[in-house]
PDB file of C-alpha atoms in Angstrom:
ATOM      1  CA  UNK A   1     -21.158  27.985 208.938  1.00 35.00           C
ATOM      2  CA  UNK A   2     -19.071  30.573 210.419  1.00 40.00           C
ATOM      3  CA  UNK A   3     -21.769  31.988 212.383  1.00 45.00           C
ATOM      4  CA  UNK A   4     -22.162  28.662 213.886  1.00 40.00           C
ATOM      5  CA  UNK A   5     -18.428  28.106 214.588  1.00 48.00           C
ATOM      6  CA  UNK A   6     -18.221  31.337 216.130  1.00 73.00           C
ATOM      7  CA  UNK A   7     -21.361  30.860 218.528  1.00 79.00           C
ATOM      8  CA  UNK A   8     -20.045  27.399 218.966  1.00 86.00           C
ATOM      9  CA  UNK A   9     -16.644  28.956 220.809  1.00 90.00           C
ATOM     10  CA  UNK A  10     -18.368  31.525 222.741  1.00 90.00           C
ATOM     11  CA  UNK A  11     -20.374  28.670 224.531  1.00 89.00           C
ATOM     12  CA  UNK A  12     -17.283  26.799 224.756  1.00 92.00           C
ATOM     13  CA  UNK A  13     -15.515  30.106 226.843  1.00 94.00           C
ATOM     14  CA  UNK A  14     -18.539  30.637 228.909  1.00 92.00           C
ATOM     15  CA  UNK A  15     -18.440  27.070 230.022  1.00 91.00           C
ATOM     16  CA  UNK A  16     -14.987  26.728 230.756  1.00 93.00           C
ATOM     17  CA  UNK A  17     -14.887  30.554 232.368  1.00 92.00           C
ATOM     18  CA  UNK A  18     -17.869  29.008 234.008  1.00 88.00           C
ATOM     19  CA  UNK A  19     -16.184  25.841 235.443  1.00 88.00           C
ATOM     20  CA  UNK A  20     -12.934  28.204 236.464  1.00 90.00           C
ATOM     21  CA  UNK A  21     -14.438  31.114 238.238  1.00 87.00           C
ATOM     22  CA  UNK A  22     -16.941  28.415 239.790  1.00 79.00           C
ATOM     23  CA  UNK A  23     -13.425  26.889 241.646  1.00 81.00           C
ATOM     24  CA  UNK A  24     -11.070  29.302 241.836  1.00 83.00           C
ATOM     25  CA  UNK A  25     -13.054  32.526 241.595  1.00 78.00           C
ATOM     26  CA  UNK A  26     -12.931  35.858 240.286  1.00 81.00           C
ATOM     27  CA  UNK A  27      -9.289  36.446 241.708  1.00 82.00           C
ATOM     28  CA  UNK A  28      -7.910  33.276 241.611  1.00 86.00           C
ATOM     29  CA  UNK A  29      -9.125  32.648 237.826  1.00 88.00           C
ATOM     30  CA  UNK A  30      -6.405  33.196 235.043  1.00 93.00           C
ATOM     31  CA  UNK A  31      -7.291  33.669 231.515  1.00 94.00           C
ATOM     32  CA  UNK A  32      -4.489  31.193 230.251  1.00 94.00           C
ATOM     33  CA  UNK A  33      -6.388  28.473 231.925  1.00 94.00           C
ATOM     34  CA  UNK A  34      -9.998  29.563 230.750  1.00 94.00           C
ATOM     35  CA  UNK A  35      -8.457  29.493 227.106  1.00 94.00           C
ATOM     36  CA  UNK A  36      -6.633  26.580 227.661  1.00 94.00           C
ATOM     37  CA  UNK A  37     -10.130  24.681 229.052  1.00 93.00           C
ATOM     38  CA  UNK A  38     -12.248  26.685 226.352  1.00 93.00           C
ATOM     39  CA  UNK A  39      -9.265  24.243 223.545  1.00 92.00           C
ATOM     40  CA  UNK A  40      -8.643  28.055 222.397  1.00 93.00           C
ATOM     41  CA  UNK A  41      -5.327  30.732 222.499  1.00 92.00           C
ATOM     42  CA  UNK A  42      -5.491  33.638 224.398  1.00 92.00           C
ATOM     43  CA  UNK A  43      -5.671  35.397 221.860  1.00 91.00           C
ATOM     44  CA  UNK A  44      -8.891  34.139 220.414  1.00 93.00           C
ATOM     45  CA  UNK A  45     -10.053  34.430 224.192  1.00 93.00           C
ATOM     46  CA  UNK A  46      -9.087  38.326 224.106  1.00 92.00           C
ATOM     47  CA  UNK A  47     -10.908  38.378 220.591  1.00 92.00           C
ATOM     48  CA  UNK A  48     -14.093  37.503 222.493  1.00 92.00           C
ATOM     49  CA  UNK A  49     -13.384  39.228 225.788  1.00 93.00           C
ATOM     50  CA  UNK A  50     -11.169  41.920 226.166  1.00 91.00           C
ATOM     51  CA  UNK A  51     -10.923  41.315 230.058  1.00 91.00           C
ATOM     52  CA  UNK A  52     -11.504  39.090 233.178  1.00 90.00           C
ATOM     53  CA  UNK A  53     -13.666  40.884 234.218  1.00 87.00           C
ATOM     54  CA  UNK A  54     -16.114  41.387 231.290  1.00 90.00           C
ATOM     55  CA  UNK A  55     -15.706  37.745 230.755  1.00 92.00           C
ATOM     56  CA  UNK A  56     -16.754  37.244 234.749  1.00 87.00           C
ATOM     57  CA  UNK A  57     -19.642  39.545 233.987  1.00 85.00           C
ATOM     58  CA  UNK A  58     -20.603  37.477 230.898  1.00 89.00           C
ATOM     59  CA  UNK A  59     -20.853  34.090 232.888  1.00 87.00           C
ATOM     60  CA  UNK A  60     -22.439  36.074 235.914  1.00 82.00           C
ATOM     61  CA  UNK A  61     -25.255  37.327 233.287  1.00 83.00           C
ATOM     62  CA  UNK A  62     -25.281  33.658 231.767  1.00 83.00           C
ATOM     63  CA  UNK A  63     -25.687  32.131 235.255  1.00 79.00           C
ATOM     64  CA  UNK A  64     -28.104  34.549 236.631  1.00 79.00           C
ATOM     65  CA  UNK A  65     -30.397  33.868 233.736  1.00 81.00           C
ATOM     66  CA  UNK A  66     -31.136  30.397 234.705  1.00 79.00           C
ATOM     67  CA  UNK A  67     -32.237  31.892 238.023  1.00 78.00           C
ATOM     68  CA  UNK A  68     -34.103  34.590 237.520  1.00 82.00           C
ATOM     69  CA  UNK A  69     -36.978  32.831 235.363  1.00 80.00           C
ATOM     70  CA  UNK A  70     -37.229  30.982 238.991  1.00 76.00           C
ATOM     71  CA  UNK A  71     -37.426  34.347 240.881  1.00 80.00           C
ATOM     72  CA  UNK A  72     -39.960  35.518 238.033  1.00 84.00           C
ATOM     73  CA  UNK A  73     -42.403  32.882 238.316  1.00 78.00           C
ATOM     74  CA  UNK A  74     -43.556  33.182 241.986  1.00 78.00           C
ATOM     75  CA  UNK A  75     -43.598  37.202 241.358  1.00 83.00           C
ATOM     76  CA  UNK A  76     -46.122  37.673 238.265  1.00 87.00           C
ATOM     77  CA  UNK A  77     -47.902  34.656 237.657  1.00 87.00           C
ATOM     78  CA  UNK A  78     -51.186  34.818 238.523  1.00 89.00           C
ATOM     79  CA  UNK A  79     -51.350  31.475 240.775  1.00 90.00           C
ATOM     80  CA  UNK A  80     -52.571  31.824 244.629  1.00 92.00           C
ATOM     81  CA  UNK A  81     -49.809  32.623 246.998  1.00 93.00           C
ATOM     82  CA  UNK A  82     -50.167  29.163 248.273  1.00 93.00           C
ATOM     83  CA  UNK A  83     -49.280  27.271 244.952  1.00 92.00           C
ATOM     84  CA  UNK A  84     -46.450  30.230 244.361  1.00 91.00           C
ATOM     85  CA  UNK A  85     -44.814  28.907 247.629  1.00 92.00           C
ATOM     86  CA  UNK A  86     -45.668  25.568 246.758  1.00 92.00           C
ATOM     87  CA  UNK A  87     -44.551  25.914 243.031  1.00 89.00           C
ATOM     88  CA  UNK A  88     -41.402  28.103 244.133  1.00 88.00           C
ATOM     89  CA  UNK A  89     -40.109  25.463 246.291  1.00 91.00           C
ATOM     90  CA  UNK A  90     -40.308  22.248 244.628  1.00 91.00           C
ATOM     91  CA  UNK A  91     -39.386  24.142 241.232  1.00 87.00           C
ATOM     92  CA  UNK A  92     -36.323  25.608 242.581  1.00 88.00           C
ATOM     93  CA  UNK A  93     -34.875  22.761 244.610  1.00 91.00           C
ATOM     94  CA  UNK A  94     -35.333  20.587 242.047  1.00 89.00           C
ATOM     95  CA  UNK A  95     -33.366  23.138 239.669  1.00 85.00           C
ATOM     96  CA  UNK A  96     -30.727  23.811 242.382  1.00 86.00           C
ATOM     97  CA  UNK A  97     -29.992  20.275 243.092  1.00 86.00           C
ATOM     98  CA  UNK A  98     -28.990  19.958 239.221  1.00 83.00           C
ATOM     99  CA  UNK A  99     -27.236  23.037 239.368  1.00 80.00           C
ATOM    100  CA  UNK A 100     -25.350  23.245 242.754  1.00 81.00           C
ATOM    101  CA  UNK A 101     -22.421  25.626 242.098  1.00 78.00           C
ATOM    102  CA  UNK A 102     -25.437  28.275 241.371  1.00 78.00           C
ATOM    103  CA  UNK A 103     -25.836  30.010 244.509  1.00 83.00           C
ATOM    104  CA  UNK A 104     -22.176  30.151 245.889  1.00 82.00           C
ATOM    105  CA  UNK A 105     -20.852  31.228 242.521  1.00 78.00           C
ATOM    106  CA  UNK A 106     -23.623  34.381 242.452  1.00 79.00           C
ATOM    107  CA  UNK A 107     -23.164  34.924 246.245  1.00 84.00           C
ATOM    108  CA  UNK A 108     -19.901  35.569 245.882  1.00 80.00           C
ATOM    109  CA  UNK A 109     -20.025  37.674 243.142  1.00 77.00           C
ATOM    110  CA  UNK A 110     -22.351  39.448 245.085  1.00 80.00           C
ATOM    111  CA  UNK A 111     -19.805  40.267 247.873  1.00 83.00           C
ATOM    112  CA  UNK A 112     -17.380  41.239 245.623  1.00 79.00           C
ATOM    113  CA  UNK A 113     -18.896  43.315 243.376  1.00 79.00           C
ATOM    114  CA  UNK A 114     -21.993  44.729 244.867  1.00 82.00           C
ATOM    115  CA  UNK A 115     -22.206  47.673 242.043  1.00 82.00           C
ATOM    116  CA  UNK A 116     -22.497  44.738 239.571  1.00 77.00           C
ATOM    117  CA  UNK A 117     -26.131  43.757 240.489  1.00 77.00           C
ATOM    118  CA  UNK A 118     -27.321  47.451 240.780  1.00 78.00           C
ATOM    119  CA  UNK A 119     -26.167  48.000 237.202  1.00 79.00           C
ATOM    120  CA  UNK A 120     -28.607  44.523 236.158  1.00 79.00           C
ATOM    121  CA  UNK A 121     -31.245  45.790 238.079  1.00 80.00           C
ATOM    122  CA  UNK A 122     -32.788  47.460 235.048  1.00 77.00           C
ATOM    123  CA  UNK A 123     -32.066  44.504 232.211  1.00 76.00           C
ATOM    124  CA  UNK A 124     -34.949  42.283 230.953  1.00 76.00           C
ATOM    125  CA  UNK A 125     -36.142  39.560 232.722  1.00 77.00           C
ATOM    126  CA  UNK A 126     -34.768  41.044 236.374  1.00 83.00           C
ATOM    127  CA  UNK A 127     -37.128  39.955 238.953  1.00 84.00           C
ATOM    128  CA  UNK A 128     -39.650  42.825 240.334  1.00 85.00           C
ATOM    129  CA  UNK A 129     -41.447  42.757 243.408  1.00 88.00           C
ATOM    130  CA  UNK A 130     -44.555  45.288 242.769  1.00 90.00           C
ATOM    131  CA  UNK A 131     -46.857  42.429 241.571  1.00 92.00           C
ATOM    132  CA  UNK A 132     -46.193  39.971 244.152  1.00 93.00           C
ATOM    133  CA  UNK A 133     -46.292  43.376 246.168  1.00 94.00           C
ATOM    134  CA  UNK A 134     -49.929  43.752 245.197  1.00 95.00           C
ATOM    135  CA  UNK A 135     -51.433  41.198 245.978  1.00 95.00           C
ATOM    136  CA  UNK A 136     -49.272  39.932 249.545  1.00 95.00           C
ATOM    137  CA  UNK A 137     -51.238  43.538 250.216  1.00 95.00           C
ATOM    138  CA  UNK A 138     -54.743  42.225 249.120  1.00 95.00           C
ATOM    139  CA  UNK A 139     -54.798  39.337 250.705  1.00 95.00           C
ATOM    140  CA  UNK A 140     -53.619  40.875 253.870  1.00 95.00           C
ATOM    141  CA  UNK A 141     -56.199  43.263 253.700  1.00 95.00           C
ATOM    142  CA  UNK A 142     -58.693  40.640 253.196  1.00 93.00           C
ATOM    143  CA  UNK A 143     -57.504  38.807 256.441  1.00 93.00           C
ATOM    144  CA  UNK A 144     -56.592  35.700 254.211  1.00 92.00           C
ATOM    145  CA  UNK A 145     -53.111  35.775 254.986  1.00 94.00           C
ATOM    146  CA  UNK A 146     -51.445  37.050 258.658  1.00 95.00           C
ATOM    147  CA  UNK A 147     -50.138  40.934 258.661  1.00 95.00           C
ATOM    148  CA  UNK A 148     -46.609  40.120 256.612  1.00 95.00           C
ATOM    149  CA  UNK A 149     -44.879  42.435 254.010  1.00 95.00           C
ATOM    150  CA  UNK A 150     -44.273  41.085 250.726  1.00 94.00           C
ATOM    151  CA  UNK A 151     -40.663  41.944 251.060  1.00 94.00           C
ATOM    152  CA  UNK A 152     -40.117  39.532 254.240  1.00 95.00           C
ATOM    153  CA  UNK A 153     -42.229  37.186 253.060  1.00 95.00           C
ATOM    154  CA  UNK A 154     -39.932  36.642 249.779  1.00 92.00           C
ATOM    155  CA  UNK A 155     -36.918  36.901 251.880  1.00 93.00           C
ATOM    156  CA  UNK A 156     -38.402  34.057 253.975  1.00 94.00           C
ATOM    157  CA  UNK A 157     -38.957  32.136 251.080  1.00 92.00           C
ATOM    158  CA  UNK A 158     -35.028  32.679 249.106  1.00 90.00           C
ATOM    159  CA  UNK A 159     -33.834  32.246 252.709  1.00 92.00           C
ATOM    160  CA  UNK A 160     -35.432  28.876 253.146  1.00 94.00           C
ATOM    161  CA  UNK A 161     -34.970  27.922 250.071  1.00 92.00           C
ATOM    162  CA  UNK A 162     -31.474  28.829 249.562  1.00 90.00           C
ATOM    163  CA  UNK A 163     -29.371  28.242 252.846  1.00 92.00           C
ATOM    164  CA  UNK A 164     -29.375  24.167 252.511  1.00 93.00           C
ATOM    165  CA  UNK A 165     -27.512  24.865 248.940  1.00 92.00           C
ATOM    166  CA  UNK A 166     -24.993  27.634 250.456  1.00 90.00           C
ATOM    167  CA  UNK A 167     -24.631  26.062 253.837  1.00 92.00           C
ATOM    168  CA  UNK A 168     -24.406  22.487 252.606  1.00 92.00           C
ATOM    169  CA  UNK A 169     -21.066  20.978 254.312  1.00 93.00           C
ATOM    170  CA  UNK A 170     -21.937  22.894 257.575  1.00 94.00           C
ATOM    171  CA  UNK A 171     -25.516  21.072 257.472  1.00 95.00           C
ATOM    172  CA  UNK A 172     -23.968  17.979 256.762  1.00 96.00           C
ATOM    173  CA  UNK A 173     -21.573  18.260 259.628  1.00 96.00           C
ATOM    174  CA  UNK A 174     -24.408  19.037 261.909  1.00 95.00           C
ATOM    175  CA  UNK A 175     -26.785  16.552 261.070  1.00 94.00           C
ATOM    176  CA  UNK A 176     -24.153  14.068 260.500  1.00 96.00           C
ATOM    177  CA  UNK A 177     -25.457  12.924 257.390  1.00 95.00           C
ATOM    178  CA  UNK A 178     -23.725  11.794 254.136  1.00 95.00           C
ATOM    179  CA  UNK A 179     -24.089  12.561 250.252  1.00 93.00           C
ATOM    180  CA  UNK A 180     -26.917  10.548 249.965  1.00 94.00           C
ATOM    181  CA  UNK A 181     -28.915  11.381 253.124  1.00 96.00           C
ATOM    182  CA  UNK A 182     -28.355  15.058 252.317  1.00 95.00           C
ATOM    183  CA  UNK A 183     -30.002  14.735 248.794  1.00 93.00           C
ATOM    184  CA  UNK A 184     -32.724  13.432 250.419  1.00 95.00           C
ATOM    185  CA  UNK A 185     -33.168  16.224 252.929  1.00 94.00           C
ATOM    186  CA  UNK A 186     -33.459  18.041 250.221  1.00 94.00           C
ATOM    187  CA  UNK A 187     -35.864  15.900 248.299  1.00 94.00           C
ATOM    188  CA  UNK A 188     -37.917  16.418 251.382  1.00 95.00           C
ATOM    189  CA  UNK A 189     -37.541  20.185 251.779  1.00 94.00           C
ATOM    190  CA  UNK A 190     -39.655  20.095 248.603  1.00 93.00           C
ATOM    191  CA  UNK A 191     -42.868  20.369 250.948  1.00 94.00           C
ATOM    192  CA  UNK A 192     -41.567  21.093 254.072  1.00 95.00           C
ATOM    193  CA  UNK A 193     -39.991  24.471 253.225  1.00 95.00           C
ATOM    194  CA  UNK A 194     -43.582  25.094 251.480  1.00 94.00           C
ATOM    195  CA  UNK A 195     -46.032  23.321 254.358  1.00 96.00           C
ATOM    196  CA  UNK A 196     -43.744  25.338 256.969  1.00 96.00           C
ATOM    197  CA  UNK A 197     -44.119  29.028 255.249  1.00 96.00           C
ATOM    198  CA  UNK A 198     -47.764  28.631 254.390  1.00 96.00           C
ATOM    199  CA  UNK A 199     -48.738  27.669 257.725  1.00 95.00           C
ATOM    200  CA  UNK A 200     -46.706  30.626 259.228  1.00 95.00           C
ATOM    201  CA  UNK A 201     -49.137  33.114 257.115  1.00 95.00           C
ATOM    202  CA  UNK A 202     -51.959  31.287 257.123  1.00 92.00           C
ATOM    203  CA  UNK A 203     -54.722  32.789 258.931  1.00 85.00           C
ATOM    204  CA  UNK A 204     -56.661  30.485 260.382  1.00 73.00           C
TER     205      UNK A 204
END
């Protein structure tokens, strides 16, 4: 039973860190509040996590691990490049638009603490290009696809992909287009983003 109370709280702290960094950020965060939102004391927060920022670091890990499996699957499975992009986009739009504080909150982690994703870079499950690598280079060889590196082609795609999310309230200004006409943008980006990057390669 203890084990379960005890795993119990730590969800509880990441959630409420979660909610806290997501509006106020690293700097702006206080741990009072976190504890307070996590129904704990401080001092059962310090228990857990000695520091802001090893707490940060803990939600930043927790957050970037419902990404990367995203990131992963267009890399090494062993679908066409095609159904990657295809798969890629509707997969992660559809995950985004459940999980919208996802790419601000790891953007701006990334501009504040660069060092911080070097040092992931070699955990489990971080997403690796030399696969998708591989075989952007066989099919270019084979004239399948246009000349493209794999690197700017999976730019292209995270770019595409990810903008609408970060740049929402700018797109919504532009296009002049509510809550409910955005989501459906979005809904439609699901094979546009796809239908627009495969044509771009496609040798034909």
């Amino acid at each position: 039973m203890k084990k379960g109370k005890d795993e119990n709280t730590e969800e509880q702290i990441l959630e409420a860190a979660k909610n806290v960094f997501q509006t106020k950020g690293m700097d702006g965060a206080r741990m009072q509040e976190i504890a307070d939102k996590a129904g704990i004391n401080k001092a059962m927060l310090h228990y857990y996590y000695r520091s802001k920022q090893l707490l940060f670091e803990a939600v930043f890990k927790n957050v970037f691990s419902l990404l990367a499996p995203q990131l992963n699957a267009i890399l090494n499975d062993d679908s066409s490049i095609e159904e990657k992009v295809k798969n890629f986009t509707f997969n992660y739009i559809s995950f985004i638009s459940k999980h919208p504080y996802l790419p601000n909150f790891i953007i701006q982690e990334l501009n504040r603490n660069p060092e911080f994703i070097l040092q992931m870079k070699n955990s489990k499950g971080f997403p690796n290009l030399a696969k998708f690598k591989e075989q952007v280079d066989r099919e270019v060889e084979k004239g399948s696809i246009k000349p493209i590196s794999a690197e700017q082609l999976f730019i292209n795609i995270l770019a595409l992909n990810i903008f609408p999310f970060v740049a929402k309230p700018l797109i919504m200004a532009f296009s002049n287009v509510d809550s409910k006409a955005y989501k459906q943008l979005m809904e439609d980006r699901k094979t546009e983003v796809a239908d627009f990057i495969i044509n771009s390669i496609k040798n034909t």
